[in-house]
Amino acid sequence: MNQQHFDPNVQSERQLSNEKLIRDRRLFVKAAILYAVLFMLSIRFPHGYTWFEGIMNWLGIPTVFQIGNNTRIILTGLPLLIGVIVMLRMLARSLSRKRVRIGIMAFLLLVWAPNYAVNLYQTWFGGGIYALQFEQTIGRCQLQHGVAYWKGECSLKAVNYESRTVRAYVTLHADDLDGTHASLKELPLGEVDFSPGHSVAVVKVHLPDSEANSKNSTNVAVSSTILFQQAIVTDGKRVRNLSDTRWRRADT
């Protein structure tokens, strides 16, 4: 006759597996709603800033503080970080087990999913300028300064998810340029055609130097490589403000 031995470890594992994953459904629903709100506020589309930054700008709340000449403090990340911490705490308290595993998965998904959702939308539903995805450096310009003008060319890398060429009016922006480069703070490129798929559009530039007679300007020939990370893209009806607080300039 077989004898059955009682194993407390096996018994506790069975009880743990039979325990419900969600301990507090109401708190779990609140965590899920907060998760969805954070997800929506983290989306960067159709502009280059998040929906949360757009709401703050619409309310007139400053999102960036300038400290010194080259230091900026961006305030939008702190409220979102606090929201993520609150959401993870609510999620952990609503679960009876697997808290760490589910918390890590929720955090990683929140970081990755908004960009994936934008790519998915542009791939399947985006049309016109909404189908254009630009790199962080929107425009790379090789320019030479003459007596009273800038000339050269700019290259723009983008992915056009439409099956046809998209034509857009592009104006590059670099608000922090000064001195000889001050007239390049706003660089209109006119109409630019972006071919389907990965596209590199090259545009010739001939821009009068509005700062030619200022005391900060010089008539010495200067060749510059300027990386623009801000731009306004429009098709005449819709406008996309592709802004980035970082910029970089290298003189050669």
mmCIF file of C-alpha atoms in Angstrom:
data_model
loop_
_atom_site.group_PDB
_atom_site.id
_atom_site.type_symbol
_atom_site.label_atom_id
_atom_site.label_comp_id
_atom_site.label_asym_id
_atom_site.label_seq_id
_atom_site.Cartn_x
_atom_site.Cartn_y
_atom_site.Cartn_z
ATOM 1 C CA MET A 1 0.000 0.000 0.000
ATOM 2 C CA ASN A 2 1.477 3.345 -1.122
ATOM 3 C CA GLN A 3 1.943 6.003 1.511
ATOM 4 C CA GLN A 4 1.499 9.707 0.634
ATOM 5 C CA HIS A 5 3.888 12.105 2.309
ATOM 6 C CA PHE A 6 2.787 15.636 3.074
ATOM 7 C CA ASP A 7 5.144 18.232 1.625
ATOM 8 C CA PRO A 8 4.441 21.763 2.949
ATOM 9 C CA ASN A 9 6.429 23.387 0.131
ATOM 10 C CA VAL A 10 4.312 21.743 -2.557
ATOM 11 C CA GLN A 11 1.149 22.668 -0.681
ATOM 12 C CA SER A 12 2.165 26.339 -0.428
ATOM 13 C CA GLU A 13 3.040 26.448 -4.132
ATOM 14 C CA ARG A 14 -0.412 25.077 -4.988
ATOM 15 C CA GLN A 15 -2.097 27.665 -2.814
ATOM 16 C CA LEU A 16 -0.034 30.435 -4.416
ATOM 17 C CA SER A 17 -0.920 29.274 -7.928
ATOM 18 C CA ASN A 18 -4.611 29.134 -7.038
ATOM 19 C CA GLU A 19 -4.547 32.656 -5.589
ATOM 20 C CA LYS A 20 -6.075 35.298 -7.828
ATOM 21 C CA LEU A 21 -3.580 37.507 -9.655
ATOM 22 C CA ILE A 22 -5.637 40.687 -9.149
ATOM 23 C CA ARG A 23 -6.318 41.324 -5.479
ATOM 24 C CA ASP A 24 -8.048 44.717 -5.793
ATOM 25 C CA ARG A 25 -9.928 45.135 -9.068
ATOM 26 C CA ARG A 26 -10.937 48.727 -8.384
ATOM 27 C CA LEU A 27 -7.345 49.784 -7.753
ATOM 28 C CA PHE A 28 -6.218 47.805 -10.797
ATOM 29 C CA VAL A 29 -8.726 49.674 -12.987
ATOM 30 C CA LYS A 30 -7.452 53.008 -11.634
ATOM 31 C CA ALA A 31 -3.876 51.988 -12.408
ATOM 32 C CA ALA A 32 -4.923 50.955 -15.931
ATOM 33 C CA ILE A 33 -6.654 54.309 -16.524
ATOM 34 C CA LEU A 34 -3.597 56.214 -15.298
ATOM 35 C CA TYR A 35 -1.445 54.015 -17.524
ATOM 36 C CA ALA A 36 -3.583 54.920 -20.555
ATOM 37 C CA VAL A 37 -3.381 58.635 -19.712
ATOM 38 C CA LEU A 38 0.430 58.472 -19.400
ATOM 39 C CA PHE A 39 0.568 56.580 -22.680
ATOM 40 C CA MET A 40 -1.422 59.275 -24.503
ATOM 41 C CA LEU A 41 0.541 62.141 -22.940
ATOM 42 C CA SER A 42 3.836 60.549 -24.068
ATOM 43 C CA ILE A 43 2.943 60.463 -27.773
ATOM 44 C CA ARG A 44 5.050 62.706 -30.022
ATOM 45 C CA PHE A 45 2.794 63.226 -33.014
ATOM 46 C CA PRO A 46 2.013 65.072 -35.200
ATOM 47 C CA HIS A 47 4.507 67.551 -33.734
ATOM 48 C CA GLY A 48 7.978 66.975 -32.356
ATOM 49 C CA TYR A 49 6.901 67.405 -28.736
ATOM 50 C CA THR A 50 4.662 65.247 -26.565
ATOM 51 C CA TRP A 51 0.957 65.826 -26.082
ATOM 52 C CA PHE A 52 1.764 66.722 -22.468
ATOM 53 C CA GLU A 53 4.097 69.504 -23.635
ATOM 54 C CA GLY A 54 1.428 70.679 -26.067
ATOM 55 C CA ILE A 55 -1.149 70.928 -23.270
ATOM 56 C CA MET A 56 1.278 72.866 -21.066
ATOM 57 C CA ASN A 57 2.084 75.252 -23.925
ATOM 58 C CA TRP A 58 -1.638 75.717 -24.605
ATOM 59 C CA LEU A 59 -2.166 76.593 -20.929
ATOM 60 C CA GLY A 60 0.729 79.048 -21.078
ATOM 61 C CA ILE A 61 2.886 77.056 -18.647
ATOM 62 C CA PRO A 62 6.614 77.245 -19.521
ATOM 63 C CA THR A 63 8.215 73.877 -20.198
ATOM 64 C CA VAL A 64 11.843 74.962 -20.588
ATOM 65 C CA PHE A 65 13.917 77.248 -18.369
ATOM 66 C CA GLN A 66 17.156 78.775 -19.622
ATOM 67 C CA ILE A 67 20.081 78.802 -17.182
ATOM 68 C CA GLY A 68 23.136 80.519 -18.589
ATOM 69 C CA ASN A 69 23.960 80.410 -22.286
ATOM 70 C CA ASN A 70 23.982 76.672 -22.981
ATOM 71 C CA THR A 71 22.040 75.085 -20.112
ATOM 72 C CA ARG A 72 18.334 74.339 -20.281
ATOM 73 C CA ILE A 73 16.068 72.597 -17.802
ATOM 74 C CA ILE A 74 13.122 70.742 -19.330
ATOM 75 C CA LEU A 75 10.316 70.436 -16.788
ATOM 76 C CA THR A 76 7.915 68.146 -18.646
ATOM 77 C CA GLY A 77 9.703 64.944 -17.664
ATOM 78 C CA LEU A 78 9.253 65.375 -13.906
ATOM 79 C CA PRO A 79 5.416 65.282 -13.781
ATOM 80 C CA LEU A 80 5.377 62.270 -16.106
ATOM 81 C CA LEU A 81 7.949 60.502 -13.944
ATOM 82 C CA ILE A 82 5.845 61.135 -10.833
ATOM 83 C CA GLY A 83 2.820 59.778 -12.698
ATOM 84 C CA VAL A 84 4.729 56.625 -13.655
ATOM 85 C CA ILE A 85 5.805 56.052 -10.029
ATOM 86 C CA VAL A 86 2.223 56.502 -8.772
ATOM 87 C CA MET A 87 0.905 54.163 -11.472
ATOM 88 C CA LEU A 88 3.457 51.434 -10.672
ATOM 89 C CA ARG A 89 2.681 51.685 -6.958
ATOM 90 C CA MET A 90 -1.069 51.385 -7.608
ATOM 91 C CA LEU A 91 -0.445 48.450 -9.931
ATOM 92 C CA ALA A 92 1.714 46.630 -7.375
ATOM 93 C CA ARG A 93 -0.854 47.133 -4.585
ATOM 94 C CA SER A 94 -3.646 45.792 -6.803
ATOM 95 C CA LEU A 95 -1.816 42.515 -7.490
ATOM 96 C CA SER A 96 -1.362 39.543 -5.190
ATOM 97 C CA ARG A 97 1.668 38.089 -6.999
ATOM 98 C CA LYS A 98 4.111 38.670 -9.869
ATOM 99 C CA ARG A 99 4.286 42.349 -8.904
ATOM 100 C CA VAL A 100 7.910 42.920 -9.940
ATOM 101 C CA ARG A 101 7.598 41.086 -13.252
ATOM 102 C CA ILE A 102 4.393 42.851 -14.277
ATOM 103 C CA GLY A 103 5.719 46.225 -13.062
ATOM 104 C CA ILE A 104 8.866 45.935 -15.188
ATOM 105 C CA MET A 105 6.828 44.867 -18.226
ATOM 106 C CA ALA A 106 4.426 47.784 -17.764
ATOM 107 C CA PHE A 107 7.294 50.280 -17.488
ATOM 108 C CA LEU A 108 9.110 48.962 -20.573
ATOM 109 C CA LEU A 109 5.875 48.932 -22.550
ATOM 110 C CA LEU A 110 5.153 52.533 -21.554
ATOM 111 C CA VAL A 111 8.598 53.597 -22.779
ATOM 112 C CA TRP A 112 8.423 51.693 -26.069
ATOM 113 C CA ALA A 113 4.755 51.646 -27.060
ATOM 114 C CA PRO A 114 4.078 55.368 -27.844
ATOM 115 C CA ASN A 115 6.747 55.501 -30.568
ATOM 116 C CA TYR A 116 5.577 52.158 -31.925
ATOM 117 C CA ALA A 117 1.986 53.422 -32.043
ATOM 118 C CA VAL A 118 3.102 56.487 -34.034
ATOM 119 C CA ASN A 119 5.042 54.306 -36.489
ATOM 120 C CA LEU A 120 2.041 52.022 -36.854
ATOM 121 C CA TYR A 121 -0.271 54.960 -37.539
ATOM 122 C CA GLN A 122 2.087 56.476 -40.118
ATOM 123 C CA THR A 123 2.565 53.129 -41.839
ATOM 124 C CA TRP A 124 -1.134 52.293 -42.217
ATOM 125 C CA PHE A 125 -3.108 55.518 -41.928
ATOM 126 C CA GLY A 126 -0.736 58.495 -42.363
ATOM 127 C CA GLY A 127 -1.191 60.604 -45.472
ATOM 128 C CA GLY A 128 0.652 63.613 -46.866
ATOM 129 C CA ILE A 129 2.968 65.273 -44.374
ATOM 130 C CA TYR A 130 1.605 62.982 -41.636
ATOM 131 C CA ALA A 131 3.282 60.076 -43.448
ATOM 132 C CA LEU A 132 6.735 61.661 -43.091
ATOM 133 C CA GLN A 133 9.030 60.520 -40.301
ATOM 134 C CA PHE A 134 12.172 62.609 -39.819
ATOM 135 C CA GLU A 135 15.397 61.801 -38.033
ATOM 136 C CA GLN A 136 16.396 63.732 -34.921
ATOM 137 C CA THR A 137 18.660 65.862 -37.107
ATOM 138 C CA ILE A 138 16.067 67.076 -39.598
ATOM 139 C CA GLY A 139 18.407 69.026 -41.843
ATOM 140 C CA ARG A 140 22.156 68.966 -42.418
ATOM 141 C CA CYS A 141 23.345 72.058 -44.277
ATOM 142 C CA GLN A 142 26.715 72.744 -45.879
ATOM 143 C CA LEU A 143 26.763 76.508 -46.276
ATOM 144 C CA GLN A 144 29.293 79.122 -47.309
ATOM 145 C CA HIS A 145 29.016 82.749 -46.291
ATOM 146 C CA GLY A 146 29.595 85.347 -48.966
ATOM 147 C CA VAL A 147 29.622 89.146 -48.740
ATOM 148 C CA ALA A 148 25.886 89.467 -48.113
ATOM 149 C CA TYR A 149 24.434 86.005 -48.559
ATOM 150 C CA TRP A 150 24.598 82.335 -47.602
ATOM 151 C CA LYS A 151 24.717 79.666 -50.276
ATOM 152 C CA GLY A 152 25.106 75.920 -50.336
ATOM 153 C CA GLU A 153 22.806 72.949 -49.935
ATOM 154 C CA CYS A 154 20.796 71.169 -47.266
ATOM 155 C CA SER A 155 19.997 67.474 -47.092
ATOM 156 C CA LEU A 156 16.914 66.188 -45.306
ATOM 157 C CA LYS A 157 16.550 62.513 -44.392
ATOM 158 C CA ALA A 158 13.040 61.173 -43.929
ATOM 159 C CA VAL A 159 10.932 58.063 -44.296
ATOM 160 C CA ASN A 160 7.854 58.525 -46.470
ATOM 161 C CA TYR A 161 5.324 55.815 -45.604
ATOM 162 C CA GLU A 162 3.069 56.733 -48.516
ATOM 163 C CA SER A 163 3.342 55.009 -51.872
ATOM 164 C CA ARG A 164 3.630 58.337 -53.683
ATOM 165 C CA THR A 165 5.874 61.372 -53.479
ATOM 166 C CA VAL A 166 4.921 63.843 -50.767
ATOM 167 C CA ARG A 167 5.536 67.536 -51.379
ATOM 168 C CA ALA A 168 5.923 69.809 -48.366
ATOM 169 C CA TYR A 169 7.078 73.307 -47.540
ATOM 170 C CA VAL A 170 9.963 73.092 -45.077
ATOM 171 C CA THR A 171 11.458 75.842 -42.938
ATOM 172 C CA LEU A 172 14.397 74.922 -40.734
ATOM 173 C CA HIS A 173 14.842 76.644 -37.373
ATOM 174 C CA ALA A 174 17.779 77.085 -35.001
ATOM 175 C CA ASP A 175 16.901 79.721 -32.424
ATOM 176 C CA ASP A 176 20.292 79.592 -30.702
ATOM 177 C CA LEU A 177 22.406 80.649 -33.674
ATOM 178 C CA ASP A 178 24.119 84.004 -33.225
ATOM 179 C CA GLY A 179 26.943 86.103 -34.588
ATOM 180 C CA THR A 180 27.713 85.310 -38.217
ATOM 181 C CA HIS A 181 25.051 82.612 -38.245
ATOM 182 C CA ALA A 182 22.241 84.772 -36.825
ATOM 183 C CA SER A 183 20.492 85.114 -40.186
ATOM 184 C CA LEU A 184 20.144 81.309 -40.329
ATOM 185 C CA LYS A 185 17.818 81.085 -37.333
ATOM 186 C CA GLU A 186 15.037 80.664 -39.878
ATOM 187 C CA LEU A 187 15.998 78.978 -43.143
ATOM 188 C CA PRO A 188 13.137 78.564 -45.645
ATOM 189 C CA LEU A 189 13.773 75.764 -48.132
ATOM 190 C CA GLY A 190 10.549 76.138 -50.119
ATOM 191 C CA GLU A 191 8.936 73.071 -51.685
ATOM 192 C CA VAL A 192 10.678 69.776 -50.983
ATOM 193 C CA ASP A 193 9.729 66.442 -52.547
ATOM 194 C CA PHE A 194 10.083 63.256 -50.500
ATOM 195 C CA SER A 195 10.092 60.007 -52.460
ATOM 196 C CA PRO A 196 8.366 56.885 -51.103
ATOM 197 C CA GLY A 197 10.361 54.895 -48.556
ATOM 198 C CA HIS A 198 13.685 56.142 -47.225
ATOM 199 C CA SER A 199 14.304 59.477 -48.869
ATOM 200 C CA VAL A 200 17.143 61.999 -48.900
ATOM 201 C CA ALA A 201 16.055 65.352 -50.313
ATOM 202 C CA VAL A 202 18.807 67.790 -51.316
ATOM 203 C CA VAL A 203 17.842 71.460 -51.575
ATOM 204 C CA LYS A 204 19.953 74.312 -52.928
ATOM 205 C CA VAL A 205 20.136 77.342 -50.654
ATOM 206 C CA HIS A 206 20.785 80.982 -51.545
ATOM 207 C CA LEU A 207 19.750 83.179 -48.633
ATOM 208 C CA PRO A 208 20.420 86.921 -48.231
ATOM 209 C CA ASP A 209 22.298 87.657 -45.019
ATOM 210 C CA SER A 210 20.032 89.974 -43.042
ATOM 211 C CA GLU A 211 22.831 90.492 -40.501
ATOM 212 C CA ALA A 212 25.420 91.555 -43.080
ATOM 213 C CA ASN A 213 25.537 95.146 -41.817
ATOM 214 C CA SER A 214 25.312 94.389 -38.098
ATOM 215 C CA LYS A 215 28.258 94.846 -35.770
ATOM 216 C CA ASN A 216 28.339 91.105 -35.037
ATOM 217 C CA SER A 217 28.681 90.182 -38.673
ATOM 218 C CA THR A 218 31.868 89.710 -40.634
ATOM 219 C CA ASN A 219 32.655 89.722 -44.334
ATOM 220 C CA VAL A 220 35.263 87.015 -43.963
ATOM 221 C CA ALA A 221 34.349 83.877 -45.923
ATOM 222 C CA VAL A 222 33.046 81.187 -43.572
ATOM 223 C CA SER A 223 32.134 77.601 -44.414
ATOM 224 C CA SER A 224 29.859 75.913 -41.926
ATOM 225 C CA THR A 225 28.127 72.613 -41.341
ATOM 226 C CA ILE A 226 24.937 73.330 -39.442
ATOM 227 C CA LEU A 227 22.677 70.621 -38.037
ATOM 228 C CA PHE A 228 19.043 71.722 -37.707
ATOM 229 C CA GLN A 229 16.869 69.860 -35.242
ATOM 230 C CA GLN A 230 13.821 72.105 -35.507
ATOM 231 C CA ALA A 231 11.549 72.640 -38.488
ATOM 232 C CA ILE A 232 8.095 73.685 -39.602
ATOM 233 C CA VAL A 233 6.618 71.354 -42.217
ATOM 234 C CA THR A 234 3.350 72.241 -43.955
ATOM 235 C CA ASP A 235 1.365 71.322 -47.048
ATOM 236 C CA GLY A 236 -0.579 74.587 -47.037
ATOM 237 C CA LYS A 237 -3.386 73.200 -44.866
ATOM 238 C CA ARG A 238 -1.781 71.134 -42.132
ATOM 239 C CA VAL A 239 1.249 72.152 -40.099
ATOM 240 C CA ARG A 240 3.737 70.032 -38.165
ATOM 241 C CA ASN A 241 6.024 71.731 -35.669
ATOM 242 C CA LEU A 242 9.053 69.446 -35.409
ATOM 243 C CA SER A 243 10.986 71.007 -32.555
ATOM 244 C CA ASP A 244 13.869 69.796 -30.446
ATOM 245 C CA THR A 245 15.564 71.707 -27.635
ATOM 246 C CA ARG A 246 18.981 70.438 -28.606
ATOM 247 C CA TRP A 247 21.059 71.783 -31.474
ATOM 248 C CA ARG A 248 24.633 71.519 -32.564
ATOM 249 C CA ARG A 249 26.887 73.556 -34.832
ATOM 250 C CA ALA A 250 30.373 72.768 -36.144
ATOM 251 C CA ASP A 251 32.443 75.287 -38.072
ATOM 252 C CA THR A 252 35.012 73.981 -40.485
#
